Amino acid sequence: MRDTGGGDRRRWPARHGRRRGDRRPGAGAGPAGVGEALRGLLADRIRRFAYAGAARDRVRRHYSWAVTAQRLAEVYAEVAAVHRASRVVAR
């Protein structure tokens, strides 16, 4: 798989670079474990680009204006429903 640095997303692994050999430092790994994980990531350009693509996709899926507006509308609808229900009970 050649890294072109461009936008041909079909070249990236479906799971965005997460492979069986990937290791994340555990909760007790401390600075040495984090350093080892970062060195491994820095040494693997394809994996770095795959992780960057996955992060970009996640941001677009969860934090776009369309998604934010939809979530805000849902919150307003829920608050309005509770408010209407409390007015009915109070009468």
CSV table of N, CA and C in Angstrom, one decimal:
chain,number,residue,atom,x,y,z
A,1,MET,N,0.8,-1.2,0.0
A,1,MET,CA,0.0,0.0,0.0
A,1,MET,C,0.9,1.2,0.0
A,2,ARG,N,0.9,2.0,-1.1
A,2,ARG,CA,1.7,3.1,-1.2
A,2,ARG,C,1.1,4.4,-0.6
A,3,ASP,N,1.8,5.1,0.2
A,3,ASP,CA,1.2,6.3,0.8
A,3,ASP,C,1.4,7.5,-0.1
A,4,THR,N,0.3,8.0,-0.6
A,4,THR,CA,0.4,9.1,-1.5
A,4,THR,C,0.2,10.5,-0.8
A,5,GLY,N,-0.3,10.4,0.4
A,5,GLY,CA,-0.5,11.6,1.2
A,5,GLY,C,-1.7,12.4,0.7
A,6,GLY,N,-2.4,11.9,-0.3
A,6,GLY,CA,-3.5,12.5,-0.9
A,6,GLY,C,-4.8,12.0,-0.3
A,7,GLY,N,-5.9,12.3,-1.0
A,7,GLY,CA,-7.2,12.0,-0.5
A,7,GLY,C,-7.8,10.7,-1.0
A,8,ASP,N,-7.0,9.8,-1.6
A,8,ASP,CA,-7.6,8.5,-2.1
A,8,ASP,C,-7.9,7.6,-0.9
A,9,ARG,N,-9.1,7.8,-0.3
A,9,ARG,CA,-9.4,7.1,0.9
A,9,ARG,C,-9.6,5.6,0.7
A,10,ARG,N,-9.8,5.1,-0.5
A,10,ARG,CA,-9.9,3.7,-0.7
A,10,ARG,C,-8.7,2.9,-0.4
A,11,ARG,N,-7.6,3.5,-0.3
A,11,ARG,CA,-6.3,2.8,0.0
A,11,ARG,C,-6.2,2.5,1.5
A,12,TRP,N,-6.9,3.2,2.3
A,12,TRP,CA,-6.7,3.0,3.8
A,12,TRP,C,-7.5,1.8,4.2
A,13,PRO,N,-7.0,1.1,5.2
A,13,PRO,CA,-7.7,0.0,5.8
A,13,PRO,C,-9.0,0.3,6.3
A,14,ALA,N,-10.0,-0.6,6.2
A,14,ALA,CA,-11.3,-0.3,6.6
A,14,ALA,C,-11.4,0.1,8.1
A,15,ARG,N,-10.5,-0.5,8.9
A,15,ARG,CA,-10.6,-0.2,10.3
A,15,ARG,C,-9.6,0.9,10.7
A,16,HIS,N,-9.2,1.7,9.7
A,16,HIS,CA,-8.3,2.9,9.9
A,16,HIS,C,-7.0,2.5,10.6
A,17,GLY,N,-6.4,1.5,10.2
A,17,GLY,CA,-5.1,1.2,10.7
A,17,GLY,C,-5.0,0.4,11.9
A,18,ARG,N,-6.0,0.1,12.6
A,18,ARG,CA,-6.0,-0.6,13.8
A,18,ARG,C,-5.6,-2.1,13.5
A,19,ARG,N,-4.5,-2.5,13.9
A,19,ARG,CA,-4.1,-3.9,13.5
A,19,ARG,C,-3.9,-4.7,14.8
A,20,ARG,N,-3.8,-6.0,14.6
A,20,ARG,CA,-3.6,-6.9,15.7
A,20,ARG,C,-2.3,-6.5,16.5
A,21,GLY,N,-1.3,-6.1,15.8
A,21,GLY,CA,0.0,-5.8,16.5
A,21,GLY,C,0.0,-4.4,17.2
A,22,ASP,N,-1.0,-3.6,17.0
A,22,ASP,CA,-1.0,-2.3,17.6
A,22,ASP,C,-1.1,-2.5,19.1
A,23,ARG,N,-0.3,-1.7,19.8
A,23,ARG,CA,-0.4,-1.7,21.3
A,23,ARG,C,-0.7,-0.4,21.8
A,24,ARG,N,-1.6,-0.3,22.8
A,24,ARG,CA,-1.8,1.0,23.5
A,24,ARG,C,-1.3,0.8,24.9
A,25,PRO,N,-0.7,1.9,25.4
A,25,PRO,CA,-0.2,1.7,26.8
A,25,PRO,C,-1.4,1.5,27.8
A,26,GLY,N,-1.3,0.6,28.7
A,26,GLY,CA,-2.3,0.4,29.7
A,26,GLY,C,-2.4,1.5,30.7
A,27,ALA,N,-3.3,1.4,31.6
A,27,ALA,CA,-3.5,2.5,32.6
A,27,ALA,C,-2.2,2.6,33.5
A,28,GLY,N,-1.5,1.5,33.7
A,28,GLY,CA,-0.4,1.5,34.6
A,28,GLY,C,0.9,1.6,33.8
A,29,ALA,N,0.9,1.9,32.5
A,29,ALA,CA,2.1,1.8,31.7
A,29,ALA,C,3.1,3.0,32.0
A,30,GLY,N,2.5,4.1,32.4
A,30,GLY,CA,3.4,5.2,32.8
A,30,GLY,C,4.0,5.9,31.5
A,31,PRO,N,4.9,6.8,31.8
A,31,PRO,CA,5.5,7.6,30.7
A,31,PRO,C,6.3,6.7,29.7
A,32,ALA,N,6.9,5.7,30.2
A,32,ALA,CA,7.7,4.8,29.3
A,32,ALA,C,6.8,4.1,28.3
A,33,GLY,N,5.6,3.6,28.7
A,33,GLY,CA,4.7,3.0,27.8
A,33,GLY,C,4.1,3.9,26.8
A,34,VAL,N,3.8,5.1,27.2
A,34,VAL,CA,3.3,6.2,26.3
A,34,VAL,C,4.4,6.5,25.3
A,35,GLY,N,5.6,6.7,25.8
A,35,GLY,CA,6.7,7.0,24.9
A,35,GLY,C,6.9,5.9,23.8
A,36,GLU,N,6.8,4.6,24.2
A,36,GLU,CA,7.0,3.5,23.3
A,36,GLU,C,5.9,3.5,22.3
A,37,ALA,N,4.7,3.8,22.7
A,37,ALA,CA,3.5,3.8,21.8
A,37,ALA,C,3.7,5.0,20.8
A,38,LEU,N,4.2,6.1,21.2
A,38,LEU,CA,4.4,7.3,20.3
A,38,LEU,C,5.5,7.0,19.4
A,39,ARG,N,6.6,6.4,19.8
A,39,ARG,CA,7.7,6.1,18.9
A,39,ARG,C,7.2,5.1,17.8
A,40,GLY,N,6.4,4.1,18.2
A,40,GLY,CA,5.9,3.2,17.2
A,40,GLY,C,5.0,3.9,16.2
A,41,LEU,N,4.2,4.8,16.6
A,41,LEU,CA,3.3,5.5,15.7
A,41,LEU,C,4.1,6.4,14.8
A,42,LEU,N,5.1,7.1,15.4
A,42,LEU,CA,5.9,8.0,14.6
A,42,LEU,C,6.7,7.2,13.5
A,43,ALA,N,7.0,6.0,13.8
A,43,ALA,CA,7.8,5.1,12.8
A,43,ALA,C,6.9,4.6,11.7
A,44,ASP,N,5.6,4.6,11.8
A,44,ASP,CA,4.7,4.0,10.8
A,44,ASP,C,3.8,5.1,10.2
A,45,ARG,N,4.3,5.6,9.1
A,45,ARG,CA,3.6,6.7,8.4
A,45,ARG,C,2.2,6.3,7.9
A,46,ILE,N,2.0,5.1,7.4
A,46,ILE,CA,0.7,4.7,7.0
A,46,ILE,C,-0.3,4.7,8.1
A,47,ARG,N,0.2,4.1,9.2
A,47,ARG,CA,-0.7,4.1,10.4
A,47,ARG,C,-1.1,5.5,10.9
A,48,ARG,N,-0.1,6.4,10.9
A,48,ARG,CA,-0.4,7.8,11.3
A,48,ARG,C,-1.5,8.4,10.4
A,49,PHE,N,-1.3,8.2,9.1
A,49,PHE,CA,-2.3,8.8,8.2
A,49,PHE,C,-3.7,8.1,8.3
A,50,ALA,N,-3.7,6.8,8.6
A,50,ALA,CA,-4.9,6.1,8.8
A,50,ALA,C,-5.6,6.6,10.1
A,51,TYR,N,-4.8,6.8,11.2
A,51,TYR,CA,-5.4,7.3,12.4
A,51,TYR,C,-5.9,8.8,12.2
A,52,ALA,N,-5.2,9.5,11.4
A,52,ALA,CA,-5.7,10.9,11.1
A,52,ALA,C,-7.0,10.9,10.4
A,53,GLY,N,-7.1,10.0,9.4
A,53,GLY,CA,-8.3,9.8,8.6
A,53,GLY,C,-9.5,9.4,9.5
A,54,ALA,N,-9.2,8.5,10.4
A,54,ALA,CA,-10.3,8.0,11.4
A,54,ALA,C,-10.7,9.2,12.3
A,55,ALA,N,-9.7,10.0,12.8
A,55,ALA,CA,-10.1,11.1,13.6
A,55,ALA,C,-10.9,12.1,12.9
A,56,ARG,N,-10.5,12.4,11.6
A,56,ARG,CA,-11.3,13.4,10.8
A,56,ARG,C,-12.7,12.9,10.6
A,57,ASP,N,-12.8,11.6,10.3
A,57,ASP,CA,-14.2,11.0,10.1
A,57,ASP,C,-15.0,11.1,11.3
A,58,ARG,N,-14.4,10.8,12.5
A,58,ARG,CA,-15.1,10.9,13.8
A,58,ARG,C,-15.6,12.3,14.0
A,59,VAL,N,-14.7,13.3,13.8
A,59,VAL,CA,-15.1,14.7,14.0
A,59,VAL,C,-16.3,15.1,13.1
A,60,ARG,N,-16.2,14.7,11.8
A,60,ARG,CA,-17.3,15.0,10.9
A,60,ARG,C,-18.6,14.3,11.3
A,61,ARG,N,-18.5,13.1,11.8
A,61,ARG,CA,-19.7,12.3,12.2
A,61,ARG,C,-20.4,12.9,13.5
A,62,HIS,N,-19.5,13.3,14.4
A,62,HIS,CA,-20.1,13.7,15.7
A,62,HIS,C,-20.1,15.2,16.0
A,63,TYR,N,-19.4,16.0,15.3
A,63,TYR,CA,-19.3,17.4,15.6
A,63,TYR,C,-19.6,18.4,14.5
A,64,SER,N,-20.2,17.9,13.4
A,64,SER,CA,-20.5,18.8,12.3
A,64,SER,C,-21.6,19.7,12.8
A,65,TRP,N,-21.8,20.8,12.1
A,65,TRP,CA,-22.9,21.7,12.5
A,65,TRP,C,-24.3,21.1,12.3
A,66,ALA,N,-24.4,20.2,11.3
A,66,ALA,CA,-25.7,19.5,11.1
A,66,ALA,C,-26.0,18.6,12.3
A,67,VAL,N,-25.0,17.9,12.8
A,67,VAL,CA,-25.2,17.0,13.9
A,67,VAL,C,-25.5,17.8,15.2
A,68,THR,N,-24.7,18.9,15.4
A,68,THR,CA,-24.9,19.7,16.5
A,68,THR,C,-26.3,20.4,16.6
A,69,ALA,N,-26.7,20.8,15.4
A,69,ALA,CA,-28.1,21.4,15.4
A,69,ALA,C,-29.1,20.4,15.7
A,70,GLN,N,-29.0,19.2,15.1
A,70,GLN,CA,-30.0,18.1,15.4
A,70,GLN,C,-30.0,17.8,16.9
A,71,ARG,N,-28.9,17.7,17.5
A,71,ARG,CA,-28.8,17.3,18.9
A,71,ARG,C,-29.5,18.5,19.8
A,72,LEU,N,-29.2,19.7,19.4
A,72,LEU,CA,-29.8,20.8,20.1
A,72,LEU,C,-31.3,20.9,19.9
A,73,ALA,N,-31.8,20.6,18.7
A,73,ALA,CA,-33.2,20.5,18.5
A,73,ALA,C,-33.9,19.4,19.3
A,74,GLU,N,-33.2,18.3,19.5
A,74,GLU,CA,-33.7,17.2,20.3
A,74,GLU,C,-33.8,17.6,21.8
A,75,VAL,N,-32.8,18.3,22.3
A,75,VAL,CA,-32.8,18.8,23.6
A,75,VAL,C,-33.9,19.8,23.9
A,76,TYR,N,-34.1,20.7,22.9
A,76,TYR,CA,-35.2,21.7,23.0
A,76,TYR,C,-36.5,21.0,23.0
A,77,ALA,N,-36.7,20.0,22.2
A,77,ALA,CA,-38.0,19.2,22.1
A,77,ALA,C,-38.2,18.5,23.4
A,78,GLU,N,-37.2,17.9,24.0
A,78,GLU,CA,-37.3,17.2,25.3
A,78,GLU,C,-37.7,18.2,26.4
A,79,VAL,N,-37.0,19.3,26.4
A,79,VAL,CA,-37.3,20.3,27.5
A,79,VAL,C,-38.8,20.8,27.3
A,80,ALA,N,-39.2,21.1,26.1
A,80,ALA,CA,-40.5,21.6,25.8
A,80,ALA,C,-41.6,20.5,26.2
A,81,ALA,N,-41.3,19.3,25.9
A,81,ALA,CA,-42.2,18.2,26.3
A,81,ALA,C,-42.4,18.1,27.8
A,82,VAL,N,-41.3,18.2,28.5
A,82,VAL,CA,-41.3,18.1,30.0
A,82,VAL,C,-42.1,19.4,30.5
A,83,HIS,N,-41.8,20.5,29.9
A,83,HIS,CA,-42.5,21.7,30.4
A,83,HIS,C,-44.0,21.6,30.1
A,84,ARG,N,-44.4,21.1,28.9
A,84,ARG,CA,-45.8,20.9,28.7
A,84,ARG,C,-46.5,19.9,29.6
A,85,ALA,N,-45.8,18.8,29.9
A,85,ALA,CA,-46.3,17.8,30.8
A,85,ALA,C,-46.5,18.4,32.2
A,86,SER,N,-45.5,19.2,32.7
A,86,SER,CA,-45.6,19.8,34.0
A,86,SER,C,-46.8,20.8,34.1
A,87,ARG,N,-47.1,21.5,33.1
A,87,ARG,CA,-48.2,22.4,33.1
A,87,ARG,C,-49.5,21.7,33.1
A,88,VAL,N,-49.6,20.5,32.5
A,88,VAL,CA,-50.8,19.7,32.5
A,88,VAL,C,-51.1,19.2,33.9
A,89,VAL,N,-50.0,18.7,34.5
A,89,VAL,CA,-50.2,18.1,35.9
A,89,VAL,C,-50.5,19.2,36.9
A,90,ALA,N,-50.0,20.4,36.7
A,90,ALA,CA,-50.2,21.5,37.6
A,90,ALA,C,-51.6,22.0,37.6
A,91,ARG,N,-52.3,21.9,36.5
A,91,ARG,CA,-53.7,22.4,36.4
A,91,ARG,C,-54.7,21.6,37.1
